[in-house]
XYZ file of N, CA and C in Angstrom:
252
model
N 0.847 -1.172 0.000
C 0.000 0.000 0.000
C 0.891 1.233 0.000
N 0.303 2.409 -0.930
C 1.488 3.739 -0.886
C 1.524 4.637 0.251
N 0.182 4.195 0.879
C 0.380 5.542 2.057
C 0.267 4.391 3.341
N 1.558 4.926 4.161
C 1.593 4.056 5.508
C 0.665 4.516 6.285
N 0.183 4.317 7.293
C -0.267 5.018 8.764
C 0.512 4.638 9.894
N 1.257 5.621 10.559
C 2.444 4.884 11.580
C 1.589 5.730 12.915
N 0.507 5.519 12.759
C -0.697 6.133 13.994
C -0.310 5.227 15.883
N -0.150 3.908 15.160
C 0.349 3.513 16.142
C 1.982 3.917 16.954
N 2.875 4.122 15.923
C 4.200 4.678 16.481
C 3.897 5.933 17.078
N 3.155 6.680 16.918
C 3.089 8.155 17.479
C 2.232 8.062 18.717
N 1.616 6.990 18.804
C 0.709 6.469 20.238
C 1.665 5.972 21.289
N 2.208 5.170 20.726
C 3.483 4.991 21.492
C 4.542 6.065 21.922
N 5.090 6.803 21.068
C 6.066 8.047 21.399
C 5.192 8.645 22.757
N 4.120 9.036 22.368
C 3.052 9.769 23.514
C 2.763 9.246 24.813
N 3.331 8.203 24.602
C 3.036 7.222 25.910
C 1.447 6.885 25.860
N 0.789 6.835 24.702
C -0.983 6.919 25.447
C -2.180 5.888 24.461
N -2.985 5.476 24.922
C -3.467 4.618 24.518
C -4.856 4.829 23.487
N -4.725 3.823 22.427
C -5.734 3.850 21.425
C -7.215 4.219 22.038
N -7.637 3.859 23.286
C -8.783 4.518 23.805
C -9.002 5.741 24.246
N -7.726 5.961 24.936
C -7.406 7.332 25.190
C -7.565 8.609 24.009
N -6.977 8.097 22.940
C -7.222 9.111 21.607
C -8.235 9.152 21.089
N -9.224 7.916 20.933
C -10.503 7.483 20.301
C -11.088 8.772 21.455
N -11.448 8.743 22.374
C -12.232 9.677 22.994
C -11.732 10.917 23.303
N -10.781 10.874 23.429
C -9.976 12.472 23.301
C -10.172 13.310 21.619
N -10.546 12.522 20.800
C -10.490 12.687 19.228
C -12.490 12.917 19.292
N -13.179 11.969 19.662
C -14.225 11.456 19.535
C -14.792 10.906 18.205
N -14.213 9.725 18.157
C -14.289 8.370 17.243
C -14.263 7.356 17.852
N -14.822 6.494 17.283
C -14.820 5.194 18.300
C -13.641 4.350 18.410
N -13.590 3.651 18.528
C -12.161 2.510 19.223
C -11.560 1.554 17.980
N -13.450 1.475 17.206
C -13.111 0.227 16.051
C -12.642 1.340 14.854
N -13.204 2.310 14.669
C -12.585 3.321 13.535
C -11.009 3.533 13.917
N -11.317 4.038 15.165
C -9.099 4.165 15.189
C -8.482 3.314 14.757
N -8.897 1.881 14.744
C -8.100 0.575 14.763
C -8.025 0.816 13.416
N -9.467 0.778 12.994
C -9.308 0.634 10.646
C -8.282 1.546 10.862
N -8.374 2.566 11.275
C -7.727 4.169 10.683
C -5.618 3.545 10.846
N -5.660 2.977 12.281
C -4.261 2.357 12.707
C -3.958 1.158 11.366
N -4.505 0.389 11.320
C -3.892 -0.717 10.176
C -4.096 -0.489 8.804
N -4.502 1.155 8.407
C -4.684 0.985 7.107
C -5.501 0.539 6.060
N -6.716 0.217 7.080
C -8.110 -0.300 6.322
C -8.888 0.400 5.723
N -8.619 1.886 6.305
C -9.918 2.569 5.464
C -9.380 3.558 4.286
N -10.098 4.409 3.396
C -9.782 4.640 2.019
C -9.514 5.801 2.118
N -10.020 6.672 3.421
C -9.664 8.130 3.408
C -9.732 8.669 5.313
N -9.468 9.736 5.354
C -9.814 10.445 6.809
C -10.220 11.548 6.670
N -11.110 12.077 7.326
C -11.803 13.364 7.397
C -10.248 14.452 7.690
N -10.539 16.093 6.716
C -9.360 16.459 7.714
C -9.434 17.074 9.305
N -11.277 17.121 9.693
C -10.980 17.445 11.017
C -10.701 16.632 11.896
N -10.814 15.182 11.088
C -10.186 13.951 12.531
C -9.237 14.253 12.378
N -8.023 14.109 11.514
C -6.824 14.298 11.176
C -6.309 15.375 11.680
N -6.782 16.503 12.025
C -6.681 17.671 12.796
C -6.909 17.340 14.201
N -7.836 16.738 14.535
C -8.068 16.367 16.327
C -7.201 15.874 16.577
N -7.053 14.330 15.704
C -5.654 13.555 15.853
C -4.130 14.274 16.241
N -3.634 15.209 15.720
C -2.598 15.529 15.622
C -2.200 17.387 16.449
N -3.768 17.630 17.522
C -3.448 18.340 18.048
C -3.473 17.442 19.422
N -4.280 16.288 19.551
C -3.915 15.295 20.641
C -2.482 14.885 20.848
N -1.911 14.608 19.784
C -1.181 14.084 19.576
C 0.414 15.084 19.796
N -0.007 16.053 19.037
C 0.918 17.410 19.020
C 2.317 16.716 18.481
N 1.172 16.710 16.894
C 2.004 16.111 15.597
C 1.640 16.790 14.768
N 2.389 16.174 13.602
C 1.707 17.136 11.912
C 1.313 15.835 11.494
N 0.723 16.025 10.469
C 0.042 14.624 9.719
C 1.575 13.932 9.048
N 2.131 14.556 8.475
C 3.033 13.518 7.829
C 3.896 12.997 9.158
N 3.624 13.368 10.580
C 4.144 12.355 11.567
C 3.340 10.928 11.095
N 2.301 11.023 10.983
C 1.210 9.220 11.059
C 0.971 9.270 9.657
N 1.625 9.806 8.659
C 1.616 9.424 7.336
C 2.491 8.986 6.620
N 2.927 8.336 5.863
C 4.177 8.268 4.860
C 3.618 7.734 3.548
N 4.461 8.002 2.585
C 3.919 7.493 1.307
C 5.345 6.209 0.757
N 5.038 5.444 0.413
C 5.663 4.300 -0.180
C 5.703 3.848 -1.697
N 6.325 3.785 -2.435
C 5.957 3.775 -3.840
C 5.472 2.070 -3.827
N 4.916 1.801 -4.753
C 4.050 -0.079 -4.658
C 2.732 0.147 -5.355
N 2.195 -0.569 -5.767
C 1.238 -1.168 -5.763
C 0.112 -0.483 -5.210
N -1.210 -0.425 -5.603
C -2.231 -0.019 -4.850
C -2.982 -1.723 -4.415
N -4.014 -1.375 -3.363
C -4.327 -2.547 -3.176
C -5.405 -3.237 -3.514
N -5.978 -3.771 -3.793
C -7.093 -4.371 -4.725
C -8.317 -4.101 -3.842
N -8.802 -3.267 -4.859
C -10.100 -2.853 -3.696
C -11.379 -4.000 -4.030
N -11.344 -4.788 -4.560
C -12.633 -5.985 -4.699
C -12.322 -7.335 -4.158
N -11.087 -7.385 -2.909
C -10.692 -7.804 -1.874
C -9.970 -8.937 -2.685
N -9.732 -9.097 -4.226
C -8.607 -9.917 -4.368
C -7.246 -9.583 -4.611
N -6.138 -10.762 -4.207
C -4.690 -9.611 -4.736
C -4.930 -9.504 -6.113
N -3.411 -8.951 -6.702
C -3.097 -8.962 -7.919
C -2.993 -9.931 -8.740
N -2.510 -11.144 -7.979
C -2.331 -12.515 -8.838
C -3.605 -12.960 -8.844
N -4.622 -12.982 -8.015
C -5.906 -13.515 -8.315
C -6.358 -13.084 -9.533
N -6.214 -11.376 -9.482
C -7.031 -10.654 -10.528
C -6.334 -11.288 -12.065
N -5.164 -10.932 -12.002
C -4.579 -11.291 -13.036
C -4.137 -12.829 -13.638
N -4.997 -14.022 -12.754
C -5.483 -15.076 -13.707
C -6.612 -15.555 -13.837
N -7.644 -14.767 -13.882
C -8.419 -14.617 -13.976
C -8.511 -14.143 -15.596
């Protein structure tokens, strides 16, 4: 995937916990988690803004971009798609 989320490394630096931000942010626990592993397709920018004044980060702290592949959004990989 091209864009990392290193949401969890910056939770850690902070010393503070995924529940702790979920309600300090006000999002729930299971959205932080998608938002932490990279599951979901976009972020609002005022979460992304709550996030990172909690946090007392900039976004490209819990962002990075990676050159690769995008990921198959009709939940098969690439080799599926492509023998098919």
């Amino acid at each position: 995937m091209p864009v990392i989320v290193t949401l969890d490394v910056m939770l850690a630096r902070r010393k503070m916990r995924s529940r702790e931000l979920a309600e300090a942010v006000g999002i729930t626990e299971a959205n932080l988690s998608l938002l932490k592993s990279g599951k979901v397709r976009g972020v609002r920018f005022d979460t992304l803004a709550a996030i990172c004044r909690t946090l007392d980060c900039q976004p490209g702290d819990l962002l990075s971009y990676v050159e690769g592949p995008e990921p198959a959004s009709d939940g098969q990989s690439d080799g599926e798609r492509d023998a098919k």
